mmCIF file of C-alpha atoms in Angstrom:
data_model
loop_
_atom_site.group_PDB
_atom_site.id
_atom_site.type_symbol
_atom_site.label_atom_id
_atom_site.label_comp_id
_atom_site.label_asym_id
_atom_site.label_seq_id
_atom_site.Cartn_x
_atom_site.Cartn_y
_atom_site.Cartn_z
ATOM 1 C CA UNK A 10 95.407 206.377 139.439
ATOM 2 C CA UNK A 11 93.794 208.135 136.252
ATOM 3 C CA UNK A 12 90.574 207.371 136.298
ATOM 4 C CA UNK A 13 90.200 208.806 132.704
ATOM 5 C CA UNK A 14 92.193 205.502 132.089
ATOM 6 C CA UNK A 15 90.948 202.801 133.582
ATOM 7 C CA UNK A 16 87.496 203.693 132.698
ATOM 8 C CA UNK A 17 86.555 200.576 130.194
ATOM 9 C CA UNK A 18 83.177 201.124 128.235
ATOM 10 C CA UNK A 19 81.589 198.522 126.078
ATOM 11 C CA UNK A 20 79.630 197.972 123.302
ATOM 12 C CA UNK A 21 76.609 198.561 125.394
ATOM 13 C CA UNK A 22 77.145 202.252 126.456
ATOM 14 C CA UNK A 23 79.805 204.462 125.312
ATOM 15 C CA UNK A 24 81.768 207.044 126.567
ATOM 16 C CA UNK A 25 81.087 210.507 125.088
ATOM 17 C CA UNK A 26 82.453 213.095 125.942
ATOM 18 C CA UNK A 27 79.374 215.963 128.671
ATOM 19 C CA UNK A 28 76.056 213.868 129.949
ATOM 20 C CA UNK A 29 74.069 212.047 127.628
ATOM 21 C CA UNK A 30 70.174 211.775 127.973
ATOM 22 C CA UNK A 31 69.753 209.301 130.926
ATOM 23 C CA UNK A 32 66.396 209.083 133.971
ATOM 24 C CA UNK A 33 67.512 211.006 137.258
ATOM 25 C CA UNK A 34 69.291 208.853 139.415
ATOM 26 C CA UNK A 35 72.006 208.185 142.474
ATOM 27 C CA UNK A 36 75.471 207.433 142.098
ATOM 28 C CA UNK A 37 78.077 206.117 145.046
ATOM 29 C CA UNK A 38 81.329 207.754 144.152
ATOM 30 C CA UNK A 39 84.101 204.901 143.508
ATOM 31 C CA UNK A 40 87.050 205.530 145.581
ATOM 32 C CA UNK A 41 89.008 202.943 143.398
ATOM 33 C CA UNK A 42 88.383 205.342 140.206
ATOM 34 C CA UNK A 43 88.195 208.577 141.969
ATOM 35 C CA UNK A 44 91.027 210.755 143.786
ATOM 36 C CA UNK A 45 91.202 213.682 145.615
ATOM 37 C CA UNK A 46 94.413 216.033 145.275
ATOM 38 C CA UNK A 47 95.486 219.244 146.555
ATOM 39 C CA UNK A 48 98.412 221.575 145.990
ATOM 40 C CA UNK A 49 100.458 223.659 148.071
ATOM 41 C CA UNK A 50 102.948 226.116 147.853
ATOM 42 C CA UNK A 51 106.385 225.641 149.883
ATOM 43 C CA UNK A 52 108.653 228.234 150.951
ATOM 44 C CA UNK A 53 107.127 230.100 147.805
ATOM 45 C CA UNK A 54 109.434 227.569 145.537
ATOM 46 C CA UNK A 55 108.093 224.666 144.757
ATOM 47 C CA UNK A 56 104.831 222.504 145.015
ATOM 48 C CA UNK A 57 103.869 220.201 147.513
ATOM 49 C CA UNK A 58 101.257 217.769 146.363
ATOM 50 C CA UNK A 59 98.975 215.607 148.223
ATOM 51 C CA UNK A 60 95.811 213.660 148.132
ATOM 52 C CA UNK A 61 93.387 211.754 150.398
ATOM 53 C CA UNK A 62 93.731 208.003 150.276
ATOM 54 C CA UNK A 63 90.145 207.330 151.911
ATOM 55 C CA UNK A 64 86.685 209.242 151.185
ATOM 56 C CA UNK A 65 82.817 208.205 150.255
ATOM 57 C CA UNK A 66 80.497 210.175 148.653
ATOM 58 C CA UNK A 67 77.196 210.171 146.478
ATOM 59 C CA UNK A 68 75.471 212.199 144.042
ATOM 60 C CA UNK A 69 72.180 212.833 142.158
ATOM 61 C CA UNK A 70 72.588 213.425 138.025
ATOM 62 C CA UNK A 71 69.574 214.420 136.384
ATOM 63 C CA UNK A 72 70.675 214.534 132.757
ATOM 64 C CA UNK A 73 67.625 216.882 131.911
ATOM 65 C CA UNK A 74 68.032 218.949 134.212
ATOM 66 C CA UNK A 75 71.967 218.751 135.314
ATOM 67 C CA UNK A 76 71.629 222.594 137.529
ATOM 68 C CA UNK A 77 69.480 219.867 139.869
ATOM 69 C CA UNK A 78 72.663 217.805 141.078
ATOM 70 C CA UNK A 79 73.652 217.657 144.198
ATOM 71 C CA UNK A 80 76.289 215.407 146.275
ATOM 72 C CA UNK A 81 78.112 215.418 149.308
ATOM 73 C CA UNK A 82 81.245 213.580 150.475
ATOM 74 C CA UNK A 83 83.221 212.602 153.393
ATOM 75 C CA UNK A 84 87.093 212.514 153.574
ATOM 76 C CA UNK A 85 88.997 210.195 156.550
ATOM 77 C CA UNK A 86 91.444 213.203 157.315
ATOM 78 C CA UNK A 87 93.968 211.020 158.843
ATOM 79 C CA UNK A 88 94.259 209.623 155.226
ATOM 80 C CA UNK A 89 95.901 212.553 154.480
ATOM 81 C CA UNK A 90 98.972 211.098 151.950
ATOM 82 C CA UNK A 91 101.614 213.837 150.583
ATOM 83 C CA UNK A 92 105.044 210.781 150.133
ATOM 84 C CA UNK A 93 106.664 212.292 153.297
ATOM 85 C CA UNK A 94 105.241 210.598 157.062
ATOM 86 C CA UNK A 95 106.692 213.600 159.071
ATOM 87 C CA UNK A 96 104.828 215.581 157.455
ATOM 88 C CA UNK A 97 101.738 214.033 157.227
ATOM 89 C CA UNK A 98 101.471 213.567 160.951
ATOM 90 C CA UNK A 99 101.875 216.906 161.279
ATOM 91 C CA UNK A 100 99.147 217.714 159.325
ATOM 92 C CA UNK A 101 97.112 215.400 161.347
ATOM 93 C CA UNK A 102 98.407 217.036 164.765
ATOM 94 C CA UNK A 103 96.999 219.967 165.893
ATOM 95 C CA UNK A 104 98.492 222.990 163.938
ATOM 96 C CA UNK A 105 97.028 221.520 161.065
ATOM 97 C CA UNK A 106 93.955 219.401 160.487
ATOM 98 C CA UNK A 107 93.750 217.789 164.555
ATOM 99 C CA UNK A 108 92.163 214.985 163.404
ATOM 100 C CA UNK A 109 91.544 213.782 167.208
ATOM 101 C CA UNK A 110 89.134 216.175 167.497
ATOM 102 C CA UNK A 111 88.403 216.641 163.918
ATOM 103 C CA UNK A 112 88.774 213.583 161.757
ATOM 104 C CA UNK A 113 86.412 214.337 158.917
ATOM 105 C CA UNK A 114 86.518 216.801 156.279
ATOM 106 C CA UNK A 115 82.583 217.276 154.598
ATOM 107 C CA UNK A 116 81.466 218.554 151.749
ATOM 108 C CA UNK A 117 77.893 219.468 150.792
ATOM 109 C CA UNK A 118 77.118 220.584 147.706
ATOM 110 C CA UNK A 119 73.841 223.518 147.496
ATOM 111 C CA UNK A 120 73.089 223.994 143.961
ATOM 112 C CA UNK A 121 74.570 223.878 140.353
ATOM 113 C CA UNK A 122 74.967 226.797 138.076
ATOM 114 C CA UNK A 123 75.979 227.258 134.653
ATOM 115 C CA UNK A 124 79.311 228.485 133.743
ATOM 116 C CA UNK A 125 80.312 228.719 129.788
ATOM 117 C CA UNK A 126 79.267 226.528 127.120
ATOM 118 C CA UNK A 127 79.996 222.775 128.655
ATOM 119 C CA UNK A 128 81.088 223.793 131.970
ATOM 120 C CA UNK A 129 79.747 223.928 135.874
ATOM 121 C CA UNK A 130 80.132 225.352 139.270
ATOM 122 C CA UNK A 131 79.101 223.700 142.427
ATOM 123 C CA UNK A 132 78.718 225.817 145.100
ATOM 124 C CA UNK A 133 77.865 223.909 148.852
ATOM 125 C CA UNK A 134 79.656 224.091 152.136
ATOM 126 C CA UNK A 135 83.546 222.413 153.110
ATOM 127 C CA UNK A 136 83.496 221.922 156.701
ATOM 128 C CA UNK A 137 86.640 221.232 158.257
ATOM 129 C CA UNK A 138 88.525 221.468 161.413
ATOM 130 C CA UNK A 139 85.185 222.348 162.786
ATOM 131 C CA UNK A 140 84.563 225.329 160.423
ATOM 132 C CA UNK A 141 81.907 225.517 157.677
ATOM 133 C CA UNK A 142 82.595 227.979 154.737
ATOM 134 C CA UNK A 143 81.111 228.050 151.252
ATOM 135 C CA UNK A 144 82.670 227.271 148.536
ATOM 136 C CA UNK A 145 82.855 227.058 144.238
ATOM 137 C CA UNK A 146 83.892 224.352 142.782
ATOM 138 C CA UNK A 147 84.032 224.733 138.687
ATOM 139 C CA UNK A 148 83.415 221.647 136.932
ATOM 140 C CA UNK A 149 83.294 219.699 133.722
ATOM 141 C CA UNK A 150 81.424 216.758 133.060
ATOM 142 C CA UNK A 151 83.066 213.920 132.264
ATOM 143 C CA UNK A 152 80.420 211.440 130.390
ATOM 144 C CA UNK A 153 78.317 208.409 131.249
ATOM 145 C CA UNK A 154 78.709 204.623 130.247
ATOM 146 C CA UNK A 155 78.198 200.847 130.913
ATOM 147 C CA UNK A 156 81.454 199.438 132.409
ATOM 148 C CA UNK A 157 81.825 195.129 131.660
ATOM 149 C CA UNK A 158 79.696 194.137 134.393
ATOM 150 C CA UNK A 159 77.071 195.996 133.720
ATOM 151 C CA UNK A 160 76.931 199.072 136.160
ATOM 152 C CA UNK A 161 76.107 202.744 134.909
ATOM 153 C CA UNK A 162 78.727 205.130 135.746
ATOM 154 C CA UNK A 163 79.403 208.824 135.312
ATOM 155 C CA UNK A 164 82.060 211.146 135.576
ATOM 156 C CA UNK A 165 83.501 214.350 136.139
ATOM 157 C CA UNK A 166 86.299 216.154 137.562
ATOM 158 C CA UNK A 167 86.503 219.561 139.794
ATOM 159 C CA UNK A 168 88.708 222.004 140.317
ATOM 160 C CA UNK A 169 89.208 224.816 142.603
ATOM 161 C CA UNK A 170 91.159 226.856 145.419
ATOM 162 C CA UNK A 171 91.085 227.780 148.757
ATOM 163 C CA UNK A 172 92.728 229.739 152.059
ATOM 164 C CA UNK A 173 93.321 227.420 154.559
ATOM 165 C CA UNK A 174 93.524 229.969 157.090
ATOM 166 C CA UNK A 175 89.665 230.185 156.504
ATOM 167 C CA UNK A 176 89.212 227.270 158.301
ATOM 168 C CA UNK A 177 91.739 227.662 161.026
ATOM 169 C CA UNK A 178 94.824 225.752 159.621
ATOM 170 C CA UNK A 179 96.879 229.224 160.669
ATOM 171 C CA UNK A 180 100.419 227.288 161.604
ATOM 172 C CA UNK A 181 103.364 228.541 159.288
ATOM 173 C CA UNK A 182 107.116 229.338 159.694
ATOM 174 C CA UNK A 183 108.860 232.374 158.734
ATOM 175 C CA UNK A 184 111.888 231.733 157.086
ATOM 176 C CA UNK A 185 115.247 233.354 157.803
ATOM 177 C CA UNK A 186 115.257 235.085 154.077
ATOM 178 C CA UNK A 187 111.872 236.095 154.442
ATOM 179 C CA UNK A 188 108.965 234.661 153.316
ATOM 180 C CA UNK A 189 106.704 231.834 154.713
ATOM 181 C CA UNK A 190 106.891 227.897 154.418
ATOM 182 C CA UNK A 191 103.877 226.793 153.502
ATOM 183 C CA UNK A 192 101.184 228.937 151.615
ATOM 184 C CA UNK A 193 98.120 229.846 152.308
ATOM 185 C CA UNK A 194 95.990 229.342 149.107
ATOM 186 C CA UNK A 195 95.441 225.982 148.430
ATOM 187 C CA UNK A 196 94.280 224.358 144.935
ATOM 188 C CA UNK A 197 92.326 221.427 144.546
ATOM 189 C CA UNK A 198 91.847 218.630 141.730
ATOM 190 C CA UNK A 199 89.170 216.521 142.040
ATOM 191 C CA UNK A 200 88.451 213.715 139.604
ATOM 192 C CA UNK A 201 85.264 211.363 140.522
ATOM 193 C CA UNK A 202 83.773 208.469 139.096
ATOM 194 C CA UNK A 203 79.974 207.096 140.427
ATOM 195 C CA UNK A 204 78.530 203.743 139.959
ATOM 196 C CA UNK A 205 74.589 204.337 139.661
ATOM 197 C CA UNK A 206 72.746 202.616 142.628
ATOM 198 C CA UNK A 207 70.567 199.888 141.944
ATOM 199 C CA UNK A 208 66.532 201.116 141.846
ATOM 200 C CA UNK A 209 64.252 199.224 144.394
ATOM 201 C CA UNK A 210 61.743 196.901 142.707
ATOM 202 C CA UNK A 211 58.448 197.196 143.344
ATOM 203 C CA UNK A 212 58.465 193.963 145.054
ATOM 204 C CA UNK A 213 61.086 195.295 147.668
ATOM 205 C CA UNK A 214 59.566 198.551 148.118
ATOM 206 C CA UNK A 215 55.863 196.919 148.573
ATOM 207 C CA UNK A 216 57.367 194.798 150.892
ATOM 208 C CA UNK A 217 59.611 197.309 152.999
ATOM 209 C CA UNK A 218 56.000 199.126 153.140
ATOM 210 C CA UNK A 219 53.929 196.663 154.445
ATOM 211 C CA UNK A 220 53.353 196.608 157.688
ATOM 212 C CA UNK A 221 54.219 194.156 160.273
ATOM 213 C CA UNK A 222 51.554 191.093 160.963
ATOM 214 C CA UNK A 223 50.595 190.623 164.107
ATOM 215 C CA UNK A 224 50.857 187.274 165.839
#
């Protein structure tokens, strides 16, 4: 799903294109609106594509002051999806992601920096298979609005690449002509979409404060 498409402002907030002015605040990442796809070379002809069927996340947008954001999500790894099952459950076995042992992928994003005129990188730490490397995600907002019922949301998508033999997915196959299978470097498209939490009123908070009576 495009979330680029299904993305419905109204009259009461509309979608422009980078972050408008807007208090700091939390967002939940929308899974519905969001997707997470990768791409990976096969036996150095074609493309394999996949993506991630299940994942939750959050981040912090500060439209003042967007270098502040931060986020962090969490990827089911046995929702691995790339249209062919063999395949897929070998990516869930062992040689690949062994998502018995291992069946969360976690990112962590460390801090924002600046990159051209409208553009980002995120830098924060992918752990998977049990291994936690840095990495730099370059990204471009995607804008902020009111959707029909009300909710603030923002966007903005992500792309980057990485070797997956950095985190211990080493399995391949040498082919009889030469060459390898599957490639090592693998490039990823991310495209999110948060809903802004709700802010606790004062009556909540006061209460969550108070302490318990005593009987």
């Amino acid at each position: 799903m495009n979330f680029k498409k299904t993305f419905m402002p109204v009259a009461l907030g509309i979608f422009v294109a980078g972050f408008t002015s807007l208090p700091a605040a939390e967002y939940d990442i929308d899974p519905s609106h969001s997707e997470i796809v990768f791409k990976v070379k096969y036996m150095g002809l074609s493309t394999v594509t996949g993506r991630f069927e299940k994942f939750s996340g959050s981040f912090t947008l500060d439209t003042a002051n967007v270098l502040a954001t931060k986020g962090s999500a969490v990827i089911d790894a046995k929702s691995i999806n790339t249209n062919e099952t063999k395949r897929d459950d070998h990516i869930r076995a062992e040689d690949f992601f062994h998502v018995e042992k291992h069946p969360e992928i976690k990112f962590v994003g460390k801090h924002v920096k600046a990159k051209g005129d409208k553009g980002y990188q995120l830098v924060g730490d992918l752990t998977m298979r049990g291994v936690t490397k840095e990495i730099a995600l370059d990204v471009q907002p995607g804008g902020l609005g009111i959707d029909p019922w009300g909710n603030t949301r923002a966007a903005f998508e992500a792309t980057g690449s990485i070797n997956r033999k950095d985190w211990g997915l080493q399995w391949n196959k040498v082919l009889e002509a030469g060459g390898l299978l599957v490639g090592d470097d693998v490039t990823l498209n991310l495209s999110f979409q948060g809903i802004q939490k709700a802010a606790a009123t004062p009556a909540k908070a006061e209460k969550k404060a108070a302490p318990a009576k005593k009987k």
